Amino acid sequence: MFKNSRNFWVGSAAAFVIYVVIQLLFNQGVLNDVAESTIILICINIILAVSLNLINGFTGQFSMGHAGFMSVGAYMSAILTLDFNVPFPVALIAGGCLAAVFGMMIGIPSLRLKGDYLAMATLGFGEIIRIVLLNTEYVGGASGLSGIPTQSSWTWVFVFTFLTVVLISNFVNSIHGKACIAIRENEIAAEAMGINTTQYKVIAFVIGAFFAGVAGGLSAHKFYVITPTSFNFIKSFEILVIVVLGGLGSTSGAILGAIVLTLLFTWLQDFPEIRMIIYSLVLILMMIFRPSGLLGTREFTLDLFKRKGKKSDESVRSSS
Amino acid sequence: MDYIIQQIINGISVGSIYALIALGYTMVYGIIKLINFAHGDVFMVGSFVGLFTAKILAAQGFPPMVVFIGALIISMTASAVLGVVIERTAYKPLRKVSRIAVLITAVGVSFLLENGGIYILGPQAKGFPEILEKQQFNLFGSVQVDSNQVMILVVTVILMVVLQYIVHFTKTGKAMRAVSYDLEAARLMGINVDRTISYTFAIGSALAAAAGVIFGMTYNSVDPLMGVIPGLKAFVAAVLGGIGSVPGALVGGLLLGVIETGVTSVGYSLWRDGVVFAVLILILIFRPSGLFGKNVREKV
């Protein structure tokens, strides 16, 4: 997203302006509680989508267990604040760290698997986490944990969303990120060029899982109650759909996808009977007419606004 | 000993259902490399068509055997048509794009069938009529088999034999094998690839529908979300046996059924699904091509 430092600073300033404006709107009472929930949900989905995009979009490792990482972070941070009175941000980061450990555990089998097989293995892994939670009395079993303090304020959610986007886009633009992209493009060639594919695949899983865990913690501390069922593979699909719809391999695409789909979902709440039918039709039609997602692998940068000539020049080059 | 044999028999009858669904996965995956997530929901639709057909036929006063075979054939036909319609409208436009987009489409179709089912039929479970009266047979000792389990096995074996015949001795089957071996080369040799893929979907969906009718008769209850878990497990069965292999799907399904019943019978029924996924991960790590799969070297 931040191809150069100018983009980075302009992006950060824009994010800060968005933060202040929304905070003012809350203070003035222009945005009600429903709007606040929606905005926080958008941010949580942005964290999930951007982190999954690192694994799926940039490294090309097809993971479908993101809800599993999310649940690890959610449960860990909820237990820490509930039973041990740990401060909220520390609990979030601890949740993220535990999720990262799970990410490493999933990353290791991924060294032997690729494509659909990896997808199924990660899906199975996520489901196993869910079943273990379901059968553990300490975390409430099927009824889950409730009474979690609602501490995910707009400020906290914004801070963590901002950090996620900055850290992941900087990672992607670093030399390590280029290595990840090389693995996505052609694993064998990347290995032949001396990239330690094993190491980078595990790194992608660990970073992705960490932020998914943080997002899980944020959502647990927003919605007061967590159950194992809220982190089943349908949740993983939801995140995957956001990423694919936004454009695999584009951080700004993931953000755009999270905003569009969360708004669509919130809007569809008004039609409970046909909500999922419309949603699935949108999915199918989107994929048929725009299979590479809204942005493809392109990033939304400032250059998009000016110097049209340069842009068309680039598109000619990339198509040739 | 009797207890173990009894559990194995129960496991085989559950496993036959998985095997029938797994065949659809394995054939579709073998041909277009797509995990057809909507397959479990085709199974659900098949079950409902069977339910309504059985009710209508039974109301006309037909004998039970005719009702059963009628329900089976009509639901298989309807699901075959559904499978082809899904393939033509949702998957065919996506032949050339990335696999992940097709996968999302498959999930979309799956959601559409599930929620369309809830919208039309309501979310509650419906009772499946008892078409064939259940009878218990004593084999030896305390081992028992009921007529339903015999029926499951007979239907599964007949369908497998028919499928083996289609795949190995007909022109369509030959085309299917050719397309799954190399789609582009098959096209160059004059095989109508699109038609072959449609046939594959039709056959797979028909088998899933048969499994749906049998499932309804075994558990006496069907609902619009019933396809999700058996669908996933059947996929595990297909991977276990080696995806793309017809006998593999049969063995994988039966094995999975036996493992599942075994876990339940030692008192860990809550962990049943967890064990299934653990088996999946272990198989993928240690023998990714499955028990019957060929080990394909990656070309550089």
Coordinates of C-alpha atoms in Angstrom, one line a residue:
Chain A
M1 CA 0.0 0.0 0.0
F2 CA 2.8 2.4 0.9
K3 CA 5.1 2.3 -2.1
N4 CA 7.2 5.2 -0.8
S5 CA 7.4 7.2 2.3
R6 CA 5.3 10.0 0.9
N7 CA 2.4 7.6 0.5
F8 CA 3.0 6.3 4.0
W9 CA 2.8 9.8 5.6
V10 CA -0.2 10.9 3.5
G11 CA -1.9 7.6 4.3
S12 CA -1.2 7.9 8.0
A13 CA -2.5 11.5 8.0
A14 CA -5.6 10.4 6.2
A15 CA -6.2 7.7 8.7
F16 CA -5.7 10.1 11.6
V17 CA -8.2 12.5 10.0
I18 CA -10.7 9.7 9.6
Y19 CA -10.2 8.8 13.3
V20 CA -10.7 12.3 14.5
V21 CA -13.8 12.9 12.3
I22 CA -15.5 9.7 13.5
Q23 CA -14.6 10.4 17.1
L24 CA -16.2 13.9 16.8
L25 CA -19.3 12.4 15.1
F26 CA -19.6 10.0 18.1
N27 CA -19.2 12.8 20.6
Q28 CA -21.7 15.0 18.8
G29 CA -24.2 12.1 18.8
V30 CA -24.4 12.1 15.0
L31 CA -23.5 8.4 14.8
N32 CA -25.6 6.2 17.1
D33 CA -24.6 2.8 18.7
V34 CA -25.6 0.8 15.7
A35 CA -23.2 2.9 13.5
E36 CA -20.5 2.5 16.1
S37 CA -20.9 -1.3 16.1
T38 CA -20.8 -1.3 12.3
I39 CA -17.6 0.8 12.2
I40 CA -15.9 -1.3 14.8
L41 CA -16.9 -4.5 13.0
I42 CA -15.5 -3.0 9.8
C43 CA -12.2 -2.4 11.5
I44 CA -12.1 -6.0 13.0
N45 CA -12.8 -7.3 9.5
I46 CA -10.1 -5.2 8.1
I47 CA -7.6 -6.7 10.5
L48 CA -8.8 -10.2 9.7
A49 CA -8.8 -9.6 5.9
V50 CA -5.4 -7.9 5.8
S51 CA -3.8 -10.6 7.9
L52 CA -5.3 -13.4 5.9
N53 CA -4.2 -11.6 2.7
L54 CA -0.6 -11.9 3.9
I55 CA -1.0 -15.7 4.0
N56 CA -3.4 -16.3 1.0
G57 CA -2.8 -13.3 -1.2
F58 CA 0.9 -12.5 -0.9
T59 CA 2.5 -15.9 0.1
G60 CA 0.0 -17.9 -1.9
Q61 CA -0.6 -20.4 0.9
F62 CA -4.3 -21.3 0.7
S63 CA -5.4 -21.1 4.4
M64 CA -9.0 -21.6 5.5
G65 CA -8.4 -21.8 9.2
H66 CA -8.4 -18.1 10.0
A67 CA -11.4 -18.4 12.3
G68 CA -9.4 -20.9 14.3
F69 CA -6.6 -18.4 15.0
M70 CA -9.3 -15.8 15.8
S71 CA -10.9 -18.1 18.3
V72 CA -7.6 -18.8 20.0
G73 CA -6.9 -15.0 20.4
A74 CA -10.5 -14.3 21.5
Y75 CA -10.5 -17.0 24.2
M76 CA -7.0 -16.3 25.5
S77 CA -7.6 -12.5 25.8
A78 CA -11.1 -13.0 27.3
I79 CA -9.8 -15.4 30.0
L80 CA -7.0 -13.0 30.8
T81 CA -9.3 -10.0 31.3
L82 CA -12.0 -12.1 33.0
D83 CA -10.0 -14.3 35.4
F84 CA -6.7 -12.5 35.8
N85 CA -7.6 -8.8 35.5
V86 CA -4.9 -8.3 32.9
P87 CA -5.1 -4.8 31.2
F88 CA -7.0 -5.0 27.9
P89 CA -4.2 -4.2 25.4
V90 CA -1.8 -6.7 27.1
A91 CA -4.5 -9.3 26.9
L92 CA -5.0 -8.6 23.3
I93 CA -1.3 -9.0 22.5
A94 CA -1.1 -12.2 24.6
G95 CA -4.0 -13.6 22.6
G96 CA -2.3 -12.7 19.4
C97 CA 0.9 -14.4 20.6
L98 CA -0.9 -17.6 21.5
A99 CA -2.6 -17.5 18.1
A100 CA 0.9 -17.0 16.5
V101 CA 2.0 -20.2 18.2
F102 CA -0.9 -22.0 16.6
G103 CA 0.0 -20.4 13.4
M104 CA 3.4 -21.9 13.6
M105 CA 1.9 -25.3 14.3
I106 CA -0.3 -25.0 11.2
G107 CA 2.6 -23.6 9.2
I108 CA 4.7 -26.6 9.7
P109 CA 2.4 -29.1 8.0
S110 CA 1.9 -26.6 5.3
L111 CA 5.5 -27.1 4.3
R112 CA 4.4 -30.4 2.8
L113 CA 1.1 -29.4 1.4
K114 CA -0.1 -27.0 -1.2
G115 CA -3.2 -25.7 -2.9
D116 CA -6.5 -27.3 -2.0
Y117 CA -4.8 -29.9 0.2
L118 CA -3.4 -27.2 2.4
A119 CA -6.8 -25.5 2.4
M120 CA -8.5 -28.7 3.7
A121 CA -5.8 -29.3 6.3
T122 CA -6.1 -25.7 7.7
L123 CA -9.9 -26.0 7.6
G124 CA -9.6 -29.3 9.6
F125 CA -7.2 -27.6 12.0
G126 CA -9.6 -24.8 12.6
E127 CA -12.4 -27.2 13.2
I128 CA -10.3 -29.2 15.6
I129 CA -9.6 -26.0 17.6
R130 CA -13.4 -25.4 17.7
I131 CA -14.1 -29.0 18.9
V132 CA -11.5 -28.8 21.6
L133 CA -13.0 -25.5 22.8
L134 CA -16.4 -27.1 22.7
N135 CA -15.3 -29.9 25.0
T136 CA -13.3 -27.9 27.4
E137 CA -15.3 -27.1 30.6
Y138 CA -12.8 -24.4 31.7
V139 CA -13.8 -22.1 28.8
G140 CA -17.5 -22.8 29.1
G141 CA -17.9 -25.6 26.6
A142 CA -20.8 -25.1 24.1
S143 CA -22.2 -22.1 26.0
G144 CA -18.9 -20.3 25.7
L145 CA -17.7 -17.4 27.8
S146 CA -19.9 -14.5 28.6
G147 CA -19.6 -11.3 30.7
I148 CA -16.5 -10.2 28.9
P149 CA -15.9 -6.5 29.6
T150 CA -16.8 -4.4 26.6
Q151 CA -13.5 -2.6 26.2
S152 CA -13.1 -2.4 22.5
S153 CA -13.7 1.3 22.1
W154 CA -13.3 3.0 18.8
T155 CA -9.9 4.3 19.8
W156 CA -8.5 0.9 20.7
V157 CA -9.9 -0.7 17.6
F158 CA -8.6 2.1 15.4
V159 CA -5.1 1.8 16.9
F160 CA -4.9 -1.9 16.3
T161 CA -6.3 -1.6 12.8
F162 CA -3.8 1.1 12.0
L163 CA -0.9 -0.9 13.4
T164 CA -2.0 -4.1 11.5
V165 CA -2.2 -2.3 8.2
V166 CA 1.1 -0.4 8.6
L167 CA 3.0 -3.5 9.8
I168 CA 1.7 -5.8 7.2
S169 CA 2.1 -3.4 4.3
N170 CA 5.6 -2.6 5.4
F171 CA 6.4 -6.2 5.7
V172 CA 5.0 -6.9 2.2
N173 CA 7.1 -4.1 0.8
S174 CA 10.2 -5.2 2.5
I175 CA 12.7 -7.7 1.1
H176 CA 10.9 -10.4 3.1
G177 CA 7.6 -9.5 1.5
K178 CA 9.2 -9.8 -1.9
A179 CA 10.3 -13.3 -1.0
C180 CA 6.8 -14.2 0.0
I181 CA 5.5 -12.9 -3.3
A182 CA 8.2 -14.9 -5.1
I183 CA 6.9 -18.0 -3.3
R184 CA 3.4 -17.2 -4.5
E185 CA 4.4 -16.7 -8.1
N186 CA 6.5 -19.9 -8.4
E187 CA 7.6 -21.9 -5.4
I188 CA 10.2 -24.0 -7.2
A189 CA 11.8 -21.0 -8.9
A190 CA 11.8 -19.1 -5.6
E191 CA 13.6 -22.0 -4.0
A192 CA 16.1 -22.2 -6.8
M193 CA 16.8 -18.5 -6.4
G194 CA 17.9 -19.2 -2.8
I195 CA 14.8 -18.2 -0.9
N196 CA 14.2 -20.2 2.2
T197 CA 10.6 -21.1 1.3
T198 CA 10.0 -23.0 4.5
Q199 CA 11.0 -20.1 6.7
Y200 CA 8.9 -17.6 4.8
K201 CA 5.8 -19.8 4.7
V202 CA 6.0 -20.2 8.5
I203 CA 6.6 -16.5 9.0
A204 CA 3.5 -15.6 6.9
F205 CA 1.4 -18.0 9.0
V206 CA 2.8 -16.7 12.3
I207 CA 2.2 -13.0 11.4
G208 CA -1.2 -13.7 9.9
A209 CA -2.3 -15.7 12.9
F210 CA -1.0 -13.1 15.4
F211 CA -3.2 -10.4 13.9
A212 CA -6.1 -12.8 13.6
G213 CA -5.8 -13.5 17.3
V214 CA -5.8 -9.7 18.0
A215 CA -8.9 -9.3 15.9
G216 CA -10.5 -12.2 17.8
G217 CA -9.7 -10.5 21.1
L218 CA -11.1 -7.2 19.9
S219 CA -14.3 -8.8 18.8
A220 CA -14.6 -10.8 22.1
H221 CA -14.3 -7.5 24.0
K222 CA -16.9 -5.8 21.8
F223 CA -19.7 -8.4 21.6
Y224 CA -19.6 -9.5 25.3
V225 CA -19.9 -13.2 24.6
I226 CA -18.0 -15.8 22.6
T227 CA -19.0 -19.3 21.7
P228 CA -17.0 -22.0 19.8
T229 CA -19.7 -21.9 17.1
S230 CA -19.0 -18.3 16.2
F231 CA -15.6 -19.4 15.0
N232 CA -16.6 -22.3 12.7
F233 CA -15.4 -22.7 9.1
I234 CA -18.2 -20.5 7.8
K235 CA -16.5 -17.6 9.6
S236 CA -13.2 -18.6 7.9
F237 CA -15.1 -18.5 4.6
E238 CA -16.4 -15.1 5.4
I239 CA -12.9 -13.7 5.9
L240 CA -11.7 -15.5 2.7
V241 CA -14.6 -14.0 0.8
I242 CA -13.6 -10.5 1.9
V243 CA -10.1 -11.0 0.7
V244 CA -11.0 -12.6 -2.6
L245 CA -13.6 -10.0 -3.3
G246 CA -11.3 -7.1 -2.5
G247 CA -8.5 -8.7 -4.6
L248 CA -6.0 -11.3 -3.5
G249 CA -2.6 -9.8 -3.0
S250 CA -3.8 -6.2 -2.5
T251 CA -3.8 -4.7 1.0
S252 CA -6.0 -1.8 -0.1
G253 CA -8.2 -4.4 -1.8
A254 CA -8.6 -6.3 1.5
I255 CA -9.6 -3.0 3.3
L256 CA -12.1 -2.1 0.5
G257 CA -13.5 -5.6 0.6
A258 CA -13.9 -5.5 4.4
I259 CA -15.8 -2.2 4.1
V260 CA -18.0 -3.2 1.2
L261 CA -18.9 -6.6 2.6
T262 CA -19.5 -5.5 6.2
L263 CA -21.8 -2.7 5.0
L264 CA -23.6 -5.2 2.7
F265 CA -24.0 -7.6 5.6
T266 CA -25.3 -4.9 8.0
W267 CA -27.7 -3.6 5.3
L268 CA -29.0 -7.1 4.7
Q269 CA -29.8 -7.5 8.4
D270 CA -33.1 -5.6 7.5
F271 CA -34.2 -8.6 5.4
P272 CA -33.5 -11.6 7.6
E273 CA -35.4 -14.1 5.5
I274 CA -33.6 -13.5 2.2
R275 CA -30.4 -12.1 3.7
M276 CA -28.2 -15.1 3.0
I277 CA -29.8 -15.7 -0.4
I278 CA -28.9 -12.2 -1.6
Y279 CA -25.5 -12.6 -0.1
S280 CA -24.8 -15.9 -1.9
L281 CA -26.1 -14.5 -5.2
V282 CA -23.8 -11.5 -4.8
L283 CA -20.9 -13.8 -4.2
I284 CA -21.6 -16.0 -7.3
L285 CA -22.2 -13.0 -9.6
M286 CA -19.2 -11.2 -8.3
M287 CA -17.0 -14.2 -9.0
I288 CA -18.4 -14.7 -12.5
F289 CA -18.1 -11.1 -13.6
R290 CA -15.0 -10.1 -11.7
P291 CA -13.1 -13.2 -10.6
S292 CA -9.9 -11.3 -9.7
G293 CA -11.8 -9.2 -7.1
L294 CA -12.4 -5.5 -7.0
L295 CA -8.8 -4.3 -7.1
G296 CA -7.0 -7.4 -8.4
T297 CA -3.4 -7.3 -7.2
R298 CA -3.3 -3.5 -7.7
E299 CA -2.9 -1.1 -4.8
F300 CA -4.8 2.0 -4.2
T301 CA -2.2 4.7 -4.2
L302 CA -2.0 8.5 -4.7
D303 CA -0.7 7.9 -8.2
L304 CA -4.2 6.7 -9.0
F305 CA -5.5 10.3 -8.7
K306 CA -3.0 12.1 -10.9
R307 CA -0.9 11.6 -14.0
K308 CA -3.3 9.4 -15.8
G309 CA -0.8 9.1 -18.6
K310 CA 1.6 7.2 -16.5
K311 CA -1.0 4.8 -15.4
S312 CA -2.1 3.8 -18.9
D313 CA 1.6 3.5 -19.7
E314 CA 2.0 0.9 -17.0
S315 CA -1.1 -1.0 -18.0
V316 CA 0.3 -1.3 -21.5
R317 CA 3.6 -2.6 -20.1
S318 CA 1.9 -5.2 -17.8
S319 CA -0.3 -6.5 -20.6
S320 CA 2.5 -7.0 -23.1
Chain B
M1 CA -15.9 -59.6 20.1
D2 CA -19.5 -59.5 19.2
Y3 CA -19.6 -55.9 20.2
I4 CA -16.7 -55.0 18.0
I5 CA -18.2 -56.8 15.0
Q6 CA -21.5 -55.1 15.7
Q7 CA -19.8 -51.7 15.7
I8 CA -18.0 -52.5 12.5
I9 CA -21.3 -53.4 10.8
N10 CA -22.8 -50.1 12.1
G11 CA -19.7 -48.3 10.9
I12 CA -19.9 -49.8 7.4
S13 CA -23.5 -48.7 7.0
V14 CA -22.7 -45.1 8.0
G15 CA -19.5 -45.3 5.9
S16 CA -21.5 -46.4 2.8
I17 CA -23.3 -43.0 2.9
Y18 CA -20.0 -41.2 3.0
A19 CA -18.7 -43.3 0.2
L20 CA -21.6 -42.4 -2.1
I21 CA -21.1 -38.7 -1.4
A22 CA -17.3 -39.0 -1.6
L23 CA -17.6 -40.4 -5.2
G24 CA -19.1 -37.1 -6.4
Y25 CA -16.2 -35.2 -4.8
T26 CA -13.6 -37.5 -6.1
M27 CA -14.9 -37.5 -9.7
V28 CA -15.3 -33.7 -9.9
Y29 CA -12.0 -33.1 -8.3
G30 CA -10.3 -35.6 -10.5
I31 CA -11.6 -33.8 -13.6
I32 CA -11.6 -30.0 -12.9
K33 CA -9.6 -29.9 -9.6
L34 CA -12.5 -28.2 -7.8
I35 CA -13.6 -29.0 -4.3
N36 CA -17.2 -28.7 -5.0
F37 CA -18.5 -27.4 -1.7
A38 CA -22.1 -27.4 -3.0
H39 CA -21.9 -31.2 -3.3
G40 CA -23.1 -31.7 0.3
D41 CA -26.1 -29.5 -0.5
V42 CA -26.9 -31.5 -3.6
F43 CA -27.1 -34.4 -1.2
M44 CA -29.6 -32.4 0.9
V45 CA -31.7 -31.5 -2.1
G46 CA -31.7 -35.2 -3.2
S47 CA -32.9 -36.2 0.3
F48 CA -35.8 -33.7 0.1
V49 CA -36.8 -34.7 -3.4
G50 CA -36.8 -38.3 -2.2
L51 CA -39.0 -37.4 0.8
F52 CA -41.6 -35.7 -1.3
T53 CA -41.6 -38.4 -4.0
A54 CA -42.0 -41.1 -1.4
K55 CA -44.9 -39.2 0.2
I56 CA -46.7 -38.8 -3.1
L57 CA -46.1 -42.4 -4.2
A58 CA -47.1 -43.8 -0.8
A59 CA -50.3 -41.7 -1.0
Q60 CA -51.1 -43.3 -4.3
G61 CA -51.0 -46.7 -2.6
F62 CA -48.0 -48.2 -4.3
P63 CA -46.2 -51.1 -2.6
P64 CA -43.2 -50.1 -0.4
M65 CA -40.6 -51.5 -2.8
V66 CA -41.9 -49.5 -5.7
V67 CA -42.1 -46.3 -3.5
F68 CA -38.5 -46.8 -2.5
I69 CA -37.1 -47.4 -6.0
G70 CA -39.3 -44.6 -7.4
A71 CA -38.1 -42.2 -4.8
L72 CA -34.5 -43.2 -5.4
I73 CA -34.7 -42.9 -9.2
I74 CA -36.6 -39.6 -9.2
S75 CA -34.4 -37.9 -6.7
M76 CA -31.3 -39.2 -8.5
T77 CA -32.6 -37.7 -11.8
A78 CA -33.6 -34.4 -10.2
S79 CA -30.2 -34.0 -8.6
A80 CA -28.4 -34.9 -11.7
V81 CA -30.2 -32.1 -13.5
L82 CA -29.5 -29.8 -10.6
G83 CA -25.8 -30.7 -10.7
V84 CA -25.6 -30.0 -14.4
V85 CA -27.4 -26.7 -14.0
I86 CA -25.0 -25.6 -11.2
E87 CA -22.0 -26.6 -13.4
R88 CA -23.3 -24.8 -16.5
T89 CA -24.4 -21.6 -14.8
A90 CA -21.9 -21.1 -12.0
Y91 CA -18.7 -23.1 -12.7
K92 CA -18.5 -23.1 -16.5
P93 CA -17.9 -19.4 -16.9
L94 CA -15.0 -19.7 -14.5
R95 CA -12.9 -22.4 -16.3
K96 CA -10.1 -20.1 -17.1
V97 CA -9.7 -18.1 -13.8
S98 CA -7.9 -18.8 -10.6
R99 CA -9.0 -21.8 -8.6
I100 CA -9.8 -19.7 -5.5
A101 CA -12.4 -17.8 -7.4
V102 CA -14.1 -21.0 -8.4
L103 CA -13.9 -22.2 -4.8
I104 CA -15.6 -19.1 -3.6
T105 CA -18.3 -19.6 -6.2
A106 CA -18.8 -23.2 -5.0
V107 CA -19.2 -21.8 -1.4
G108 CA -21.7 -19.3 -2.8
V109 CA -23.7 -22.0 -4.5
S110 CA -23.6 -24.0 -1.3
F111 CA -25.0 -21.0 0.7
L112 CA -27.6 -20.4 -2.0
L113 CA -28.9 -24.0 -1.8
E114 CA -28.9 -24.1 2.0
N115 CA -30.6 -20.8 2.5
G116 CA -32.9 -21.3 -0.5
G117 CA -33.9 -24.5 1.2
I118 CA -34.5 -22.7 4.5
Y119 CA -36.6 -20.1 2.7
I120 CA -38.7 -22.6 0.9
L121 CA -38.9 -25.4 3.4
G122 CA -38.4 -23.7 6.7
P123 CA -35.5 -24.3 9.0
Q124 CA -37.1 -27.1 11.0
A125 CA -36.2 -30.7 10.5
K126 CA -38.8 -32.8 8.7
G127 CA -39.6 -36.4 9.4
F128 CA -38.7 -38.9 6.7
P129 CA -41.5 -41.5 6.2
E130 CA -40.6 -45.1 7.0
I131 CA -40.7 -46.5 3.5
L132 CA -39.5 -50.0 4.1
E133 CA -40.4 -51.5 7.4
K134 CA -37.4 -52.2 9.6
Q135 CA -36.6 -55.8 10.5
Q136 CA -33.9 -57.1 12.7
F137 CA -31.8 -60.1 11.7
N138 CA -29.7 -62.0 14.2
L139 CA -26.5 -63.1 12.6
F140 CA -24.6 -65.0 15.3
G141 CA -24.2 -64.4 19.0
S142 CA -25.6 -61.0 19.8
V143 CA -24.7 -59.4 16.4
Q144 CA -27.7 -57.9 14.7
V145 CA -28.2 -56.4 11.3
D146 CA -31.4 -54.5 10.5
S147 CA -33.0 -54.4 7.0
N148 CA -32.0 -50.8 6.6
Q149 CA -28.3 -51.6 6.9
V150 CA -28.7 -54.4 4.4
M151 CA -30.5 -52.0 2.0
I152 CA -27.7 -49.4 2.3
L153 CA -25.1 -51.9 1.5
V154 CA -27.0 -53.4 -1.4
V155 CA -27.8 -50.0 -2.9
T156 CA -24.2 -48.8 -2.5
V157 CA -22.7 -52.0 -4.1
I158 CA -25.1 -51.8 -7.0
L159 CA -24.3 -48.1 -7.6
M160 CA -20.6 -48.8 -7.4
V161 CA -20.8 -51.6 -9.9
V162 CA -22.8 -49.4 -12.3
L163 CA -20.3 -46.6 -11.8
Q164 CA -17.3 -48.9 -12.4
Y165 CA -19.0 -50.1 -15.6
I166 CA -19.7 -46.5 -16.7
V167 CA -16.1 -45.3 -16.0
H168 CA -14.3 -48.3 -17.5
F169 CA -16.5 -49.7 -20.3
T170 CA -18.4 -46.8 -21.9
K171 CA -17.3 -44.1 -24.2
T172 CA -18.4 -41.4 -21.7
G173 CA -16.3 -43.1 -19.1
K174 CA -13.3 -43.3 -21.4
A175 CA -13.7 -39.6 -22.1
M176 CA -13.9 -38.8 -18.4
R177 CA -10.7 -40.6 -17.7
A178 CA -9.0 -38.9 -20.6
V179 CA -10.2 -35.4 -19.4
S180 CA -9.0 -36.1 -15.9
Y181 CA -5.6 -37.2 -17.2
D182 CA -5.1 -34.1 -19.3
L183 CA -7.9 -31.7 -20.1
E184 CA -6.1 -29.9 -22.9
A185 CA -4.8 -33.0 -24.7
A186 CA -8.3 -34.5 -24.4
R187 CA -9.7 -31.5 -26.1
L188 CA -7.2 -31.7 -28.9
M189 CA -8.1 -35.3 -29.4
G190 CA -11.7 -34.3 -30.2
I191 CA -13.3 -35.0 -26.9
N192 CA -16.2 -32.7 -26.0
V193 CA -14.7 -31.6 -22.7
D194 CA -17.7 -29.5 -21.6
R195 CA -20.1 -32.3 -22.1
T196 CA -17.8 -34.8 -20.3
I197 CA -17.6 -32.4 -17.3
S198 CA -21.4 -32.1 -17.3
Y199 CA -21.7 -35.9 -17.3
T200 CA -19.4 -36.1 -14.4
F201 CA -21.5 -33.6 -12.4
A202 CA -24.6 -35.5 -13.3
I203 CA -23.3 -38.8 -12.1
G204 CA -21.7 -37.4 -9.0
S205 CA -24.9 -35.5 -8.1
A206 CA -27.1 -38.6 -8.7
L207 CA -24.9 -40.6 -6.3
A208 CA -25.2 -37.9 -3.7
A209 CA -29.0 -37.9 -4.1
A210 CA -29.0 -41.7 -3.6
A211 CA -27.0 -41.2 -0.4
G212 CA -29.5 -38.5 0.6
V213 CA -32.5 -40.8 0.3
I214 CA -30.7 -43.5 2.2
F215 CA -29.6 -41.0 4.9
G216 CA -33.2 -39.9 5.3
M217 CA -34.4 -43.5 5.7
T218 CA -31.7 -44.2 8.3
Y219 CA -32.0 -41.2 10.5
N220 CA -35.7 -40.4 9.7
S221 CA -35.1 -36.7 9.7
V222 CA -34.0 -34.2 7.1
D223 CA -33.3 -30.5 7.2
P224 CA -31.9 -27.8 4.9
L225 CA -28.5 -27.7 6.7
M226 CA -28.0 -31.5 6.8
G227 CA -25.5 -31.5 4.0
V228 CA -22.8 -29.4 5.6
I229 CA -21.2 -31.9 7.9
P230 CA -21.7 -35.1 5.8
G231 CA -20.4 -33.1 2.9
L232 CA -17.2 -32.2 4.7
K233 CA -16.7 -35.7 6.0
A234 CA -17.3 -37.2 2.6
F235 CA -14.5 -34.9 1.3
V236 CA -12.3 -36.3 4.0
A237 CA -13.2 -39.8 2.9
A238 CA -12.3 -38.9 -0.7
V239 CA -8.9 -37.6 0.4
L240 CA -8.4 -40.6 2.6
G241 CA -8.9 -43.0 -0.2
G242 CA -7.0 -40.9 -2.7
I243 CA -8.8 -38.2 -4.6
G244 CA -9.6 -39.1 -8.1
S245 CA -9.9 -42.8 -7.4
V246 CA -13.3 -44.5 -7.4
P247 CA -12.4 -47.6 -5.3
G248 CA -10.5 -45.1 -3.0
A249 CA -13.7 -43.2 -2.3
L250 CA -15.4 -46.5 -1.3
V251 CA -12.7 -47.6 1.0
G252 CA -12.2 -44.1 2.4
G253 CA -15.9 -43.8 3.1
L254 CA -16.2 -47.2 4.8
L255 CA -13.0 -46.6 6.8
L256 CA -14.2 -43.2 8.0
G257 CA -17.5 -44.7 9.0
V258 CA -15.8 -47.4 11.0
I259 CA -13.4 -44.9 12.7
E260 CA -16.3 -42.7 13.6
T261 CA -18.5 -45.4 15.1
G262 CA -15.4 -46.7 16.9
V263 CA -14.8 -43.3 18.5
T264 CA -18.5 -43.1 19.5
S265 CA -18.6 -46.6 20.9
V266 CA -15.7 -46.0 23.3
G267 CA -17.6 -43.0 24.7
Y268 CA -16.0 -40.0 22.9
S269 CA -18.9 -39.1 20.7
L270 CA -18.3 -35.4 21.3
W271 CA -14.8 -35.7 19.8
R272 CA -16.0 -37.7 16.8
D273 CA -15.8 -34.8 14.3
G274 CA -12.4 -33.8 15.7
V275 CA -11.0 -37.3 15.1
V276 CA -12.3 -37.2 11.5
F277 CA -10.4 -33.9 10.9
A278 CA -7.3 -35.3 12.7
V279 CA -7.4 -38.3 10.4
L280 CA -7.5 -35.8 7.5
I281 CA -4.5 -33.9 8.6
L282 CA -2.5 -37.0 9.4
I283 CA -3.3 -38.5 6.0
L284 CA -2.4 -35.2 4.3
I285 CA 0.9 -35.0 6.1
F286 CA 2.1 -38.6 5.7
R287 CA 0.4 -39.8 2.6
P288 CA -1.0 -36.8 0.7
S289 CA -2.1 -38.8 -2.3
G290 CA -4.3 -41.0 -0.1
L291 CA -4.4 -44.7 0.3
F292 CA -5.1 -45.5 -3.3
G293 CA -3.8 -42.4 -5.0
K294 CA -1.0 -42.3 -7.4
N295 CA 2.0 -40.3 -6.4
V296 CA 2.4 -37.6 -8.9
R297 CA 5.7 -36.0 -9.2
E298 CA 5.7 -32.3 -9.8
K299 CA 7.1 -31.2 -13.1
V300 CA 9.6 -28.5 -13.1

